[in-house]
Structure formats: structure tokens, C-alpha cells
mmCIF file of C-alpha atoms in Angstrom:
data_model
loop_
_atom_site.group_PDB
_atom_site.id
_atom_site.type_symbol
_atom_site.label_atom_id
_atom_site.label_comp_id
_atom_site.label_asym_id
_atom_site.label_seq_id
_atom_site.Cartn_x
_atom_site.Cartn_y
_atom_site.Cartn_z
ATOM 1 C CA GLU A 1 -103.627 42.024 -21.031
ATOM 2 C CA ALA A 2 -100.869 44.436 -20.069
ATOM 3 C CA GLY A 3 -100.748 47.695 -21.984
ATOM 4 C CA VAL A 4 -97.783 49.471 -23.476
ATOM 5 C CA THR A 5 -95.257 50.303 -20.811
ATOM 6 C CA GLN A 6 -92.488 52.859 -20.888
ATOM 7 C CA PHE A 7 -89.489 53.387 -18.669
ATOM 8 C CA PRO A 8 -88.534 55.683 -17.074
ATOM 9 C CA SER A 9 -91.597 57.840 -16.533
ATOM 10 C CA HIS A 10 -89.401 60.884 -15.997
ATOM 11 C CA SER A 11 -85.764 61.645 -16.790
ATOM 12 C CA VAL A 12 -83.809 64.784 -16.023
ATOM 13 C CA ILE A 13 -80.363 65.041 -17.575
ATOM 14 C CA GLU A 14 -77.742 67.638 -18.364
ATOM 15 C CA LYS A 15 -77.123 68.829 -21.880
ATOM 16 C CA GLY A 16 -74.549 66.598 -23.525
ATOM 17 C CA GLN A 17 -75.462 63.495 -21.546
ATOM 18 C CA THR A 18 -76.982 60.333 -22.944
ATOM 19 C CA VAL A 19 -80.430 58.996 -22.152
ATOM 20 C CA THR A 20 -82.053 55.728 -23.160
ATOM 21 C CA LEU A 21 -85.801 55.329 -23.152
ATOM 22 C CA ARG A 22 -87.440 51.942 -23.201
ATOM 23 C CA CYS A 23 -90.778 50.783 -24.536
ATOM 24 C CA ASP A 24 -92.436 47.413 -24.058
ATOM 25 C CA PRO A 25 -95.295 46.952 -26.519
ATOM 26 C CA ILE A 26 -98.369 44.846 -26.008
ATOM 27 C CA SER A 27 -97.463 41.189 -26.395
ATOM 28 C CA GLY A 28 -97.995 40.000 -29.945
ATOM 29 C CA HIS A 29 -97.926 43.467 -31.481
ATOM 30 C CA ASP A 30 -95.446 43.472 -34.348
ATOM 31 C CA ASN A 31 -95.777 47.207 -34.944
ATOM 32 C CA LEU A 32 -94.113 49.667 -32.625
ATOM 33 C CA TYR A 33 -94.089 53.442 -32.993
ATOM 34 C CA TRP A 34 -92.271 56.293 -31.323
ATOM 35 C CA TYR A 35 -93.736 59.798 -31.111
ATOM 36 C CA ARG A 36 -92.772 62.862 -29.156
ATOM 37 C CA ARG A 37 -94.365 66.093 -28.039
ATOM 38 C CA VAL A 38 -92.079 68.986 -27.401
ATOM 39 C CA MET A 39 -93.458 71.785 -25.269
ATOM 40 C CA GLY A 40 -96.423 73.581 -26.779
ATOM 41 C CA LYS A 41 -96.287 71.731 -30.069
ATOM 42 C CA GLU A 42 -98.135 68.856 -31.646
ATOM 43 C CA ILE A 43 -97.329 65.200 -31.150
ATOM 44 C CA LYS A 44 -94.945 64.195 -33.912
ATOM 45 C CA PHE A 45 -94.143 60.813 -35.360
ATOM 46 C CA LEU A 46 -90.552 59.648 -35.033
ATOM 47 C CA LEU A 47 -90.409 56.136 -36.417
ATOM 48 C CA HIS A 48 -92.173 52.822 -36.966
ATOM 49 C CA PHE A 49 -90.848 49.316 -36.476
ATOM 50 C CA VAL A 50 -92.351 46.183 -37.929
ATOM 51 C CA LYS A 51 -90.858 43.475 -35.786
ATOM 52 C CA GLU A 52 -87.165 44.346 -35.686
ATOM 53 C CA SER A 53 -87.092 46.285 -38.968
ATOM 54 C CA LYS A 54 -87.441 50.040 -39.325
ATOM 55 C CA GLN A 55 -90.417 50.533 -41.625
ATOM 56 C CA ASP A 56 -90.400 54.318 -41.546
ATOM 57 C CA GLU A 57 -87.905 56.547 -39.789
ATOM 58 C CA SER A 58 -88.828 59.740 -41.588
ATOM 59 C CA GLY A 59 -89.600 61.570 -38.358
ATOM 60 C CA MET A 60 -86.256 61.064 -36.645
ATOM 61 C CA PRO A 61 -84.933 64.601 -36.129
ATOM 62 C CA ASN A 62 -81.204 63.944 -36.520
ATOM 63 C CA ASN A 63 -78.465 61.385 -35.978
ATOM 64 C CA ARG A 64 -78.350 62.029 -32.242
ATOM 65 C CA PHE A 65 -81.387 59.765 -32.021
ATOM 66 C CA LEU A 66 -80.969 56.014 -32.334
ATOM 67 C CA ALA A 67 -83.839 53.554 -32.077
ATOM 68 C CA GLU A 68 -83.464 49.822 -31.832
ATOM 69 C CA ARG A 69 -85.754 46.862 -31.490
ATOM 70 C CA THR A 70 -83.568 43.821 -31.203
ATOM 71 C CA GLY A 71 -85.520 40.586 -31.419
ATOM 72 C CA GLY A 72 -88.676 42.415 -32.307
ATOM 73 C CA THR A 73 -89.848 42.766 -28.730
ATOM 74 C CA TYR A 74 -89.061 45.853 -26.677
ATOM 75 C CA SER A 75 -87.548 48.965 -28.187
ATOM 76 C CA THR A 76 -85.074 51.548 -26.985
ATOM 77 C CA LEU A 77 -84.641 55.132 -28.067
ATOM 78 C CA LYS A 78 -81.255 56.614 -27.261
ATOM 79 C CA VAL A 79 -80.492 60.307 -27.399
ATOM 80 C CA GLN A 80 -76.769 61.026 -27.516
ATOM 81 C CA PRO A 81 -75.753 63.741 -26.824
ATOM 82 C CA ALA A 82 -78.952 65.319 -25.540
ATOM 83 C CA GLU A 83 -79.699 68.944 -26.371
ATOM 84 C CA LEU A 84 -82.088 71.384 -24.709
ATOM 85 C CA GLU A 85 -84.589 71.145 -27.568
ATOM 86 C CA ASP A 86 -84.956 67.412 -26.983
ATOM 87 C CA SER A 87 -87.019 68.102 -23.859
ATOM 88 C CA GLY A 88 -90.558 66.848 -24.139
ATOM 89 C CA VAL A 89 -92.701 63.765 -23.726
ATOM 90 C CA TYR A 90 -91.771 60.665 -25.704
ATOM 91 C CA PHE A 91 -94.625 58.294 -26.424
ATOM 92 C CA CYS A 92 -94.468 54.741 -27.618
ATOM 93 C CA ALA A 93 -97.383 52.964 -29.252
ATOM 94 C CA SER A 94 -97.994 49.502 -30.622
ATOM 95 C CA SER A 95 -100.468 47.817 -32.925
ATOM 96 C CA LYS A 96 -101.028 44.269 -34.045
ATOM 97 C CA ARG A 97 -101.045 45.103 -37.731
ATOM 98 C CA GLN A 98 -100.262 48.222 -39.704
ATOM 99 C CA PHE A 99 -103.544 48.518 -41.536
ATOM 100 C CA SER A 100 -104.775 52.069 -41.465
ATOM 101 C CA THR A 101 -107.795 51.172 -39.338
ATOM 102 C CA ASP A 102 -105.762 49.380 -36.700
ATOM 103 C CA THR A 103 -105.744 51.105 -33.347
ATOM 104 C CA GLN A 104 -102.423 52.202 -31.973
ATOM 105 C CA TYR A 105 -102.240 51.708 -28.215
ATOM 106 C CA PHE A 106 -100.133 54.287 -26.457
ATOM 107 C CA GLY A 107 -97.969 54.071 -23.389
ATOM 108 C CA PRO A 108 -97.983 56.753 -20.684
ATOM 109 C CA GLY A 109 -94.904 58.445 -22.096
ATOM 110 C CA THR A 110 -91.481 59.381 -20.764
ATOM 111 C CA ARG A 111 -91.057 63.018 -19.799
ATOM 112 C CA LEU A 112 -87.510 64.052 -20.700
ATOM 113 C CA THR A 113 -86.045 67.261 -19.340
ATOM 114 C CA VAL A 114 -82.669 68.401 -20.613
ATOM 115 C CA LEU A 115 -81.061 71.124 -18.492
ATOM 116 C CA SER B 1 -96.727 71.344 -40.237
ATOM 117 C CA GLN B 2 -98.668 68.606 -41.975
ATOM 118 C CA GLN B 3 -101.606 68.999 -39.666
ATOM 119 C CA GLY B 4 -103.803 71.992 -39.269
ATOM 120 C CA GLU B 5 -105.229 73.593 -36.214
ATOM 121 C CA GLU B 6 -107.499 72.338 -33.525
ATOM 122 C CA ASP B 7 -110.095 74.764 -32.383
ATOM 123 C CA PRO B 8 -110.488 75.851 -29.688
ATOM 124 C CA GLN B 9 -107.128 75.315 -28.013
ATOM 125 C CA ALA B 10 -108.821 75.379 -24.615
ATOM 126 C CA LEU B 11 -112.441 74.944 -23.599
ATOM 127 C CA SER B 12 -114.053 75.242 -20.180
ATOM 128 C CA ILE B 13 -117.647 74.170 -19.611
ATOM 129 C CA GLN B 14 -119.980 73.106 -16.840
ATOM 130 C CA GLU B 15 -120.884 69.502 -16.220
ATOM 131 C CA GLY B 16 -123.892 68.507 -18.297
ATOM 132 C CA GLU B 17 -123.104 70.870 -21.156
ATOM 133 C CA ASN B 18 -121.969 69.742 -24.582
ATOM 134 C CA ALA B 19 -118.390 70.241 -25.776
ATOM 135 C CA THR B 20 -117.466 70.655 -29.432
ATOM 136 C CA MET B 21 -113.911 70.516 -30.715
ATOM 137 C CA ASN B 22 -112.832 71.036 -34.285
ATOM 138 C CA CYS B 23 -109.861 69.808 -36.236
ATOM 139 C CA SER B 24 -108.575 70.725 -39.677
ATOM 140 C CA TYR B 25 -106.018 68.843 -41.692
ATOM 141 C CA LYS B 26 -104.047 69.493 -44.837
ATOM 142 C CA THR B 27 -103.405 66.269 -46.727
ATOM 143 C CA SER B 28 -105.684 63.602 -48.171
ATOM 144 C CA ILE B 29 -106.545 60.961 -45.615
ATOM 145 C CA ASN B 30 -107.617 57.369 -45.256
ATOM 146 C CA ASN B 31 -109.197 57.953 -41.876
ATOM 147 C CA LEU B 32 -109.279 60.361 -38.971
ATOM 148 C CA GLN B 33 -109.087 59.356 -35.344
ATOM 149 C CA TRP B 34 -109.685 61.112 -32.050
ATOM 150 C CA TYR B 35 -107.623 60.435 -28.945
ATOM 151 C CA ARG B 36 -107.935 61.574 -25.353
ATOM 152 C CA GLN B 37 -105.082 62.176 -22.967
ATOM 153 C CA ASN B 38 -105.659 62.530 -19.264
ATOM 154 C CA SER B 39 -102.952 64.394 -17.395
ATOM 155 C CA GLY B 40 -99.815 62.293 -17.085
ATOM 156 C CA ARG B 41 -101.300 59.359 -18.925
ATOM 157 C CA GLY B 42 -100.997 57.942 -22.423
ATOM 158 C CA LEU B 43 -103.296 58.646 -25.312
ATOM 159 C CA VAL B 44 -106.489 56.624 -25.407
ATOM 160 C CA HIS B 45 -108.152 55.909 -28.725
ATOM 161 C CA LEU B 46 -111.747 57.170 -28.785
ATOM 162 C CA ILE B 47 -113.159 56.786 -32.260
ATOM 163 C CA LEU B 48 -112.150 56.362 -35.903
ATOM 164 C CA ILE B 49 -114.012 57.721 -38.898
ATOM 165 C CA ARG B 50 -113.106 56.615 -42.392
ATOM 166 C CA SER B 51 -112.752 59.045 -45.262
ATOM 167 C CA ASN B 52 -115.956 57.776 -46.883
ATOM 168 C CA GLU B 53 -118.012 58.318 -43.719
ATOM 169 C CA ARG B 54 -119.622 61.590 -42.720
ATOM 170 C CA GLU B 55 -120.717 60.922 -39.166
ATOM 171 C CA LYS B 56 -120.100 58.362 -36.475
ATOM 172 C CA HIS B 57 -121.386 57.849 -32.952
ATOM 173 C CA SER B 58 -119.965 56.073 -29.952
ATOM 174 C CA GLY B 59 -121.805 56.512 -26.663
ATOM 175 C CA ARG B 60 -121.740 60.223 -25.841
ATOM 176 C CA LEU B 61 -119.310 60.937 -28.670
ATOM 177 C CA ARG B 62 -120.299 62.141 -32.116
ATOM 178 C CA VAL B 63 -117.716 62.713 -34.810
ATOM 179 C CA THR B 64 -118.285 64.346 -38.164
ATOM 180 C CA LEU B 65 -115.961 64.488 -41.121
ATOM 181 C CA ASP B 66 -116.077 66.868 -44.060
ATOM 182 C CA THR B 67 -113.400 65.859 -46.537
ATOM 183 C CA SER B 68 -114.247 68.749 -48.869
ATOM 184 C CA LYS B 69 -113.319 71.170 -46.109
ATOM 185 C CA LYS B 70 -110.654 68.889 -44.645
ATOM 186 C CA SER B 71 -112.179 69.221 -41.213
ATOM 187 C CA SER B 72 -113.670 67.128 -38.433
ATOM 188 C CA SER B 73 -115.521 67.834 -35.244
ATOM 189 C CA LEU B 74 -115.859 65.911 -31.999
ATOM 190 C CA LEU B 75 -118.960 66.477 -29.914
ATOM 191 C CA ILE B 76 -119.149 65.209 -26.351
ATOM 192 C CA THR B 77 -122.697 65.357 -25.061
ATOM 193 C CA ALA B 78 -123.746 65.667 -21.428
ATOM 194 C CA SER B 79 -120.160 66.209 -20.313
ATOM 195 C CA ARG B 80 -118.846 64.929 -17.003
ATOM 196 C CA ALA B 81 -115.971 66.057 -14.815
ATOM 197 C CA ALA B 82 -114.183 62.845 -15.846
ATOM 198 C CA ASP B 83 -114.137 64.108 -19.451
ATOM 199 C CA THR B 84 -111.555 66.707 -18.406
ATOM 200 C CA ALA B 85 -108.561 65.923 -20.623
ATOM 201 C CA SER B 86 -106.746 66.934 -23.790
ATOM 202 C CA TYR B 87 -108.285 65.768 -27.048
ATOM 203 C CA PHE B 88 -106.308 65.208 -30.224
ATOM 204 C CA CYS B 89 -107.290 64.421 -33.756
ATOM 205 C CA ALA B 90 -104.930 62.299 -35.811
ATOM 206 C CA THR B 91 -104.967 61.351 -39.461
ATOM 207 C CA ARG B 92 -103.635 58.396 -41.396
ATOM 208 C CA GLY B 93 -102.514 59.023 -44.935
ATOM 209 C CA SER B 94 -103.717 57.338 -48.089
ATOM 210 C CA SER B 95 -100.807 54.942 -48.235
ATOM 211 C CA ASN B 96 -100.469 52.019 -45.875
ATOM 212 C CA THR B 97 -98.191 53.921 -43.560
ATOM 213 C CA GLY B 98 -98.482 53.488 -39.839
ATOM 214 C CA LYS B 99 -97.705 57.115 -39.203
ATOM 215 C CA LEU B 100 -100.317 59.176 -37.361
ATOM 216 C CA ILE B 101 -100.304 62.938 -37.902
ATOM 217 C CA PHE B 102 -101.646 64.768 -34.870
ATOM 218 C CA GLY B 103 -103.223 68.135 -34.336
ATOM 219 C CA GLN B 104 -102.133 70.362 -31.477
ATOM 220 C CA GLY B 105 -105.046 69.334 -29.313
ATOM 221 C CA THR B 106 -107.851 70.925 -27.354
ATOM 222 C CA THR B 107 -107.674 71.071 -23.573
ATOM 223 C CA LEU B 108 -111.134 70.522 -22.136
ATOM 224 C CA GLN B 109 -112.025 71.359 -18.563
ATOM 225 C CA VAL B 110 -115.405 70.239 -17.264
ATOM 226 C CA LYS B 111 -116.334 71.917 -14.011
ATOM 227 C CA PRO B 112 -118.492 69.953 -11.588
#
């Protein structure tokens, strides 16, 4: 079974540009999560999809971030326009159910650098 | 921050020694989980302990949970060089939210 995959693995962009990150969850996992770790800080929750619906987007930092999951399969996270403080590692995770004991399986992350 | 500190932030030991990492949290929890992250890789789930459990074992891992002190510890016994990684605790709240709240992590280096 393939794990969670993320693309690209690294992205370097200029401030003000747009970047789109992609996450492919494990097949059959209805729940998809985005997290990020900015330099030196803890990993923080961004949002949670159940199928194509946003279950919880309380962690989205501002309206420069837009997450979509059309069709309930893969998800994209767009940052437009990117700012310096957006640099960090963006992780995606998926789980079959959203019960509290369900394991979230993480992808390798996308390292975003905004110059 | 909703999560407390992980202690120590960095730990360096020799192969064969035991490594203990601590985690504190601030809110009431349903469970607490430990994850490992090898450099450049994703987080790997290690072990989950429910709020009504005090201790749990999995192979060379031992986790304790003290809900009165809002703290947990992860013990890795007989460490190996391959255990070199960052270790994070993460909590799930009392509601049925999918959100994990992470600590800042402990970076463990095991020298061969």
C-alpha cells in the first residue's frame, strides 16, 4: 500500500509569488490533514478535510492560504501571495476515520522557502 | 501555545544506553501519541496511550502518562544508532476532532 505522498519535496519562491502544494492521501482514507512547522517552532495543525468537506479549518493562518480537495481524493494547498514567514515544512496526513484513536499517516512534507 | 514543552530539546547518548524524553501539555486530552521523524522524512506513529492508561509498552518503547501532572514520558531502551531522530508528542482533545496538537520535539542523537 502506497503511503501519503506530497509534491514537490522542496519549493523555493520569491515573496509575493504563488505556490501550490499537493498531497495524495492513502487510498480509501476519507480524512486528510494539513500541518506545518515553521523554523524552530512546533508542528501546527492547519485544517482537516473529511472527503471533500472542510471539517476544521481553525488553524489556517490567514486568507492567503487556500486548501481544496475536489472529489475527495488529493488535496492542494495554495499560498498566494507568499510571505517570508510562510517558510517551513508543510506536512499532509491521512486517516481512514476520524476517531481519536485512529492513526494519522504522514507524508514526507514539502519544504517551502520564501525569499 | 496549546502544547507545553518537551524536555530535553536535544539529547545525545551512546548506543546501548536508555533515552528518556518528557512532554507536558496544557489541555484535557483523550489520548497522547508519540511520533518519530527521521531527517527529511515524514512523521511515523510510534505509540498511543489513552487518557485512562498510565503505562504502555511497545518493543523497546515505554510510555507513561500522568494526567494529574499533564505530562508523559517516552523511554527508549537499549538505544541504537538507527533511533537517531526527532521525537514529538501529540495530543488529541476530548472532542472528536481530528486535530493533533504537537510539542516542539526532542532531537535524539545516538552515537555508535
